[in-house]
GROMACS .gro file of C-alpha atoms in nm:
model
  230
    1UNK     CA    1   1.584  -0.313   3.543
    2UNK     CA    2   1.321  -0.423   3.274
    3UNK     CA    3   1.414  -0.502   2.961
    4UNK     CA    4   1.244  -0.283   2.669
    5UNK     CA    5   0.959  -0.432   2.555
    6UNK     CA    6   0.989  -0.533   2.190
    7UNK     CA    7   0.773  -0.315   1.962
    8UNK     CA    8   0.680  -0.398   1.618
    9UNK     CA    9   0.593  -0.171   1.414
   10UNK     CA   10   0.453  -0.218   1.042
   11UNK     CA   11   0.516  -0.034   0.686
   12UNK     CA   12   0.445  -0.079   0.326
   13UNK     CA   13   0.703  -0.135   0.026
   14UNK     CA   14   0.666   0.187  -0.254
   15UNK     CA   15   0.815   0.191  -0.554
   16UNK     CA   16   1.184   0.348  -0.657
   17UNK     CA   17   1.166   0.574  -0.973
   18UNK     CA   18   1.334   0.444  -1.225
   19UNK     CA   19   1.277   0.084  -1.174
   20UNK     CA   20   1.048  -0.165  -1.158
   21UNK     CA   21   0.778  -0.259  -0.923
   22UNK     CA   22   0.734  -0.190  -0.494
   23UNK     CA   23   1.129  -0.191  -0.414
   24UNK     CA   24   1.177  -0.010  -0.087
   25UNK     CA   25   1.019  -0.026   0.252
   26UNK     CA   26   0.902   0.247   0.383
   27UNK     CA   27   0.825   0.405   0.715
   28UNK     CA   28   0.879   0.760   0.903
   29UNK     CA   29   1.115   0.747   1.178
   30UNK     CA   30   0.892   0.912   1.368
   31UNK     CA   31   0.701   0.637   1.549
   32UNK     CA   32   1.030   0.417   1.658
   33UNK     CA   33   1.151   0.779   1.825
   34UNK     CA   34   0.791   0.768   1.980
   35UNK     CA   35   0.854   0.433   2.104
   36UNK     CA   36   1.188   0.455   2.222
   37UNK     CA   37   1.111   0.753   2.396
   38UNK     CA   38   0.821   0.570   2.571
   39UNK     CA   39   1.107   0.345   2.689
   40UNK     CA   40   1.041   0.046   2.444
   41UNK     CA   41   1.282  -0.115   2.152
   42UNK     CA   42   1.085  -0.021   1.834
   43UNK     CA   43   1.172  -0.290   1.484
   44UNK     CA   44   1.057  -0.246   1.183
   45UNK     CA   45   0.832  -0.507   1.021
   46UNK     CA   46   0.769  -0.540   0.604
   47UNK     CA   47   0.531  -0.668   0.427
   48UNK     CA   48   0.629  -1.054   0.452
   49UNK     CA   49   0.410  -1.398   0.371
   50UNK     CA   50   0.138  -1.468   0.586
   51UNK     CA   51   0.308  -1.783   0.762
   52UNK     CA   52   0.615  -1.555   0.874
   53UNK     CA   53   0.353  -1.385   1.114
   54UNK     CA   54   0.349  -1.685   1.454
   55UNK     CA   55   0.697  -1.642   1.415
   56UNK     CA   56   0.699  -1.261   1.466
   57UNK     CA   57   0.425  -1.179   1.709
   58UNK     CA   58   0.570  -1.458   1.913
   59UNK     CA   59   0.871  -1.288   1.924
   60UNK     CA   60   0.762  -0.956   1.944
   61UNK     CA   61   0.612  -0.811   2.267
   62UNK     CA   62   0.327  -0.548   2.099
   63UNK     CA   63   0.194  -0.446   1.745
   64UNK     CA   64   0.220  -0.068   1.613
   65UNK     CA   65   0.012  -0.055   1.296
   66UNK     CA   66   0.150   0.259   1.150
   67UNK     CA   67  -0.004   0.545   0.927
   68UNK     CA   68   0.003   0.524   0.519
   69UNK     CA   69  -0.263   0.529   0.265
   70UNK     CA   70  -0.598   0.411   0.152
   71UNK     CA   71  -0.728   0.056   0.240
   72UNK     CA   72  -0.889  -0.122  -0.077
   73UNK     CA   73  -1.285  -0.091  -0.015
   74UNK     CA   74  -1.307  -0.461  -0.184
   75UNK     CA   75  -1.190  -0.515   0.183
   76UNK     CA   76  -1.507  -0.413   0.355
   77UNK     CA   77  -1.753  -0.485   0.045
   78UNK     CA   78  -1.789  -0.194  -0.105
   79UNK     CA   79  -1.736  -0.095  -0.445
   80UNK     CA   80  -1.491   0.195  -0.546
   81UNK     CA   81  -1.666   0.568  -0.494
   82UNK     CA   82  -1.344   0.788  -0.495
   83UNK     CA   83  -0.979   0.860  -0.598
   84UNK     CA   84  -0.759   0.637  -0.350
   85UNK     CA   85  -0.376   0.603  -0.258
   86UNK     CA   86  -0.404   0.220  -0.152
   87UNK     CA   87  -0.178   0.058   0.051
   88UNK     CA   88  -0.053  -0.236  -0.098
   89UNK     CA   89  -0.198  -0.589  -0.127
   90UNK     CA   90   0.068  -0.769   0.036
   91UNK     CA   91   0.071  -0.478   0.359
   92UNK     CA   92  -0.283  -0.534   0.444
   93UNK     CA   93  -0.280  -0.911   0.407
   94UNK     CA   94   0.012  -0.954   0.647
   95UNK     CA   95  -0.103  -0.724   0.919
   96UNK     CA   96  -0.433  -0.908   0.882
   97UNK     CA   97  -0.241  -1.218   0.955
   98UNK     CA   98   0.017  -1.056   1.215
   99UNK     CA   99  -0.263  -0.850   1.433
  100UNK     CA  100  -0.509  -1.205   1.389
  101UNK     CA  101  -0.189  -1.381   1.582
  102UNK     CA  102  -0.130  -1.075   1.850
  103UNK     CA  103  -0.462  -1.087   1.920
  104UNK     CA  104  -0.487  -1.494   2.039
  105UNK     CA  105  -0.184  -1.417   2.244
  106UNK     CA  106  -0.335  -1.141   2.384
  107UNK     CA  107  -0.058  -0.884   2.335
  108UNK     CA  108  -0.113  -0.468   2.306
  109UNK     CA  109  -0.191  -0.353   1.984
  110UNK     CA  110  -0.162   0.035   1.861
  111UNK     CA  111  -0.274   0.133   1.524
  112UNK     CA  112  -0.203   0.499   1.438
  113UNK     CA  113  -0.430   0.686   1.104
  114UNK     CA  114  -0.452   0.412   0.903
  115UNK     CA  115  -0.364   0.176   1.140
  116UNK     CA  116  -0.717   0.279   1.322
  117UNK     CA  117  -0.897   0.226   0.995
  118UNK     CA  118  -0.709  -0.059   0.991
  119UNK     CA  119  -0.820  -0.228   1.279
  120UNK     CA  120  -1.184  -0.136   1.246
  121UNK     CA  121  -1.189  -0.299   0.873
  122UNK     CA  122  -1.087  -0.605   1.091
  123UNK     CA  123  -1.288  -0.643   1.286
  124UNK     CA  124  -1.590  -0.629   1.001
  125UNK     CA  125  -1.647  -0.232   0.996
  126UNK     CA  126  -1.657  -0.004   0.729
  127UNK     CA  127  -1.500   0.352   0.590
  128UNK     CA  128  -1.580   0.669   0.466
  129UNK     CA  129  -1.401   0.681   0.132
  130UNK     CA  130  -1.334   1.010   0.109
  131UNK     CA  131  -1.440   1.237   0.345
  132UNK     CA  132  -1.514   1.550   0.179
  133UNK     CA  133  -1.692   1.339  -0.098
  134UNK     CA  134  -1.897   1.212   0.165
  135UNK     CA  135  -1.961   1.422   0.422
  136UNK     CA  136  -2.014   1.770   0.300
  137UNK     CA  137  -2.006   2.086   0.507
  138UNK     CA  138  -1.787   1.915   0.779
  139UNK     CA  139  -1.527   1.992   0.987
  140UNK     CA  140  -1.165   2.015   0.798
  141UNK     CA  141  -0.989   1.663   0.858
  142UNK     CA  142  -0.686   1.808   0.705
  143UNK     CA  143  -0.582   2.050   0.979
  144UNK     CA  144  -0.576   2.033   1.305
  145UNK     CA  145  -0.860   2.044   1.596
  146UNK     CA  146  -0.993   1.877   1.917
  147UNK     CA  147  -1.110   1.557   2.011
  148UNK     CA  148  -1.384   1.453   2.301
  149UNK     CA  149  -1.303   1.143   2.480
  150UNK     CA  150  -1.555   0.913   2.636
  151UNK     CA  151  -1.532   0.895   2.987
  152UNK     CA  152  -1.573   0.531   3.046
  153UNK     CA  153  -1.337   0.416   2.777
  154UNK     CA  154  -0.892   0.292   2.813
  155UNK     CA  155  -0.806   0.620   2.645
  156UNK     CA  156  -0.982   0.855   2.962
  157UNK     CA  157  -0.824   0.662   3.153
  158UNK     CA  158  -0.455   0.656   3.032
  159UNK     CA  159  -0.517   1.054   2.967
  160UNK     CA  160  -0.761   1.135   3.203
  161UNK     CA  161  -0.882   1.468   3.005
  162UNK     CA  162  -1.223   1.510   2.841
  163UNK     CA  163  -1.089   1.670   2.549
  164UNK     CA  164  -0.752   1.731   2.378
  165UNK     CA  165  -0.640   1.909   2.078
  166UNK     CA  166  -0.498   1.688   1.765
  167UNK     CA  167  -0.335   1.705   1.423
  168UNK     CA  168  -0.516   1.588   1.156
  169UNK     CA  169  -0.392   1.456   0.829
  170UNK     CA  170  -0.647   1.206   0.706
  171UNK     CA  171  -0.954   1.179   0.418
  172UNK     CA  172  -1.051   0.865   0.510
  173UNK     CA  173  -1.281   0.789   0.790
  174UNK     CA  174  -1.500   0.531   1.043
  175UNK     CA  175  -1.839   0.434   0.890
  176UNK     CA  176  -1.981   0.113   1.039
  177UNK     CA  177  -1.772   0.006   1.370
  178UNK     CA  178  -1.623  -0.332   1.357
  179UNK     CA  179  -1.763  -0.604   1.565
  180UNK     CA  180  -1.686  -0.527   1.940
  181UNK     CA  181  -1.556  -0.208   1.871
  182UNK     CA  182  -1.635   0.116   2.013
  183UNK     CA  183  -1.585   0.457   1.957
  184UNK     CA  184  -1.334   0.587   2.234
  185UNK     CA  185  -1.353   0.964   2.075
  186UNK     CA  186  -1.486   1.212   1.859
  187UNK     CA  187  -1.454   1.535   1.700
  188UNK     CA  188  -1.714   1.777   1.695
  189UNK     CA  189  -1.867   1.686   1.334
  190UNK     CA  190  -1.924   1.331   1.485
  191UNK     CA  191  -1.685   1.143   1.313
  192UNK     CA  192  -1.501   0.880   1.491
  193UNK     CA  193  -1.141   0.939   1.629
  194UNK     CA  194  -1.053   0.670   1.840
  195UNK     CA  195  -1.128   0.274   1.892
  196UNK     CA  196  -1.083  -0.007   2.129
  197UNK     CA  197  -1.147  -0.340   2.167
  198UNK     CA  198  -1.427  -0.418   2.444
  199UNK     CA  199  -1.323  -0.660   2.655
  200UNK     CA  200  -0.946  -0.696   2.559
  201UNK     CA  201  -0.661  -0.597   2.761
  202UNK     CA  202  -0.510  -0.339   2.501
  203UNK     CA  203  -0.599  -0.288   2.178
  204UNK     CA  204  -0.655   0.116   2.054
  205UNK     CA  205  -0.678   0.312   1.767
  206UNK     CA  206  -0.632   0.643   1.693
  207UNK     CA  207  -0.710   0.876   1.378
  208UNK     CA  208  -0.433   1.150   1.462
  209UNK     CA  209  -0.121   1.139   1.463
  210UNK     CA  210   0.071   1.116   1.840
  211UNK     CA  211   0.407   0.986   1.741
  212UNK     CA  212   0.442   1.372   1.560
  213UNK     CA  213   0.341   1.571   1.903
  214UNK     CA  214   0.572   1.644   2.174
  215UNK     CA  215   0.293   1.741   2.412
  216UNK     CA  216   0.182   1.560   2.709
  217UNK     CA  217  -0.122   1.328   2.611
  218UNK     CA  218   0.080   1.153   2.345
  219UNK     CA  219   0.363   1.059   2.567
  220UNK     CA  220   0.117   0.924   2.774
  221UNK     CA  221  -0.016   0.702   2.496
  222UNK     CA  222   0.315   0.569   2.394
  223UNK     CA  223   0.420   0.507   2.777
  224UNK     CA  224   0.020   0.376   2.823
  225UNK     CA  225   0.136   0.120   2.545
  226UNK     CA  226   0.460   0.023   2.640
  227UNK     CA  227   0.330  -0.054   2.984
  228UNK     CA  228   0.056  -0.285   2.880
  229UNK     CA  229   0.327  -0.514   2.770
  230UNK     CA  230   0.504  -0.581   3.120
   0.00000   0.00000   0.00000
């Protein structure tokens, strides 16, 4: 029998009413039920100092970079343009750390709605800061609707469907793709709803939300993922 790959999977701290400063960590339950359905042993990773991350992503076996809220636009450049929820300071420096150490062992890495973002900040791209703001006259990013998928990309090939329908819960978006990054799918207004990595054994993105969908395509995702670590 194999043994359940280990699956990290990120959060941020928010603050308790009542008292002072970030005090709990928090993260839905959803995406360890997503990977433990998927057949892999999901842990939860805080916000820690940057020198705890060789220790975890040696120990761990992939990286789930889970949904949450706005990332900082100091982080790619730019200078503030809209109202923003932003994760905090100490999230997105230690995933920067944590995915820079999957990533030179080679290990699968998942980022989910902000965890797409996320990854394309990384790698030197840039967001949409609020989409409405921004993109007028669009489709509605708040709701769901369906997705095309480029034939020649990881995500094809793990779903092997052209197009699939999605839910949709984000205002933030994919301006400028990272540096050897490309855009995996779509939706109909042209904005970006899925990443990967050229060249790199697994490393995806994804602007919806699978770990909340019981259909087919996102169990094939999360079994897609698990896989890439055996």
């Amino acid at each position: 029998m194999h043994h359940s790959p280990l699956i990290g999977i990120t959060g941020d701290s928010e603050p308790v009413p009542s008292s002072s400063g970030r005090e709990v960590y928090s993260i839905k339950l959803s995406y360890a039920a997503a990977i433990e359905a998927a057949g892999g042993c999901p842990v939860f990773i805080p916000p820690l100092a940057e020198n705890l991350s060789p220790i975890i992503s040696d120990k761990i076996d992939a990286l789930l970079i889970s949904g949450g809220g706005d990332i900082e636009p100091a982080f790619y450049g730019e200078e503030l343009k809209a109202a923003l929820n932003p994760v905090s300071k100490e999230r997105f420096i230690f995933e920067k750390a944590l995915l820079k150490e999957i990533i030179g062992l080679k290990k699968p890495a998942l980022g989910i709605c902000y965890g797409m973002q996320f990854l394309n900040v990384f790698f030197g791209g840039s967001l949409y800061q609020d989409l409405p703001l921004q993109r007028q006259n669009k489709l509605d990013h708040k709701s769901g609707h369906e997705v095309e998928i480029y034939k020649e990309s990881k995500l094809y090939y793990i779903l092997k469907k052209e197009s699939i329908a999605v839910n949709s819960t984000h205002h933030q978006g994919i301006k400028k793709l990272g540096e050897g990054i490309f855009k995996s799918a779509w939706s109909s207004d042209g904005l970006i709803e899925a990443i990967e990595l050229e060249t790199y054994p697994f490393l995806l993105g994804v602007q919806w939300h699978p770990e909340r969908l019981s259909d087919e395509p996102s169990g094939a995702l999360f079994k897609a993922f698990i896989e890439a670590c055996r």
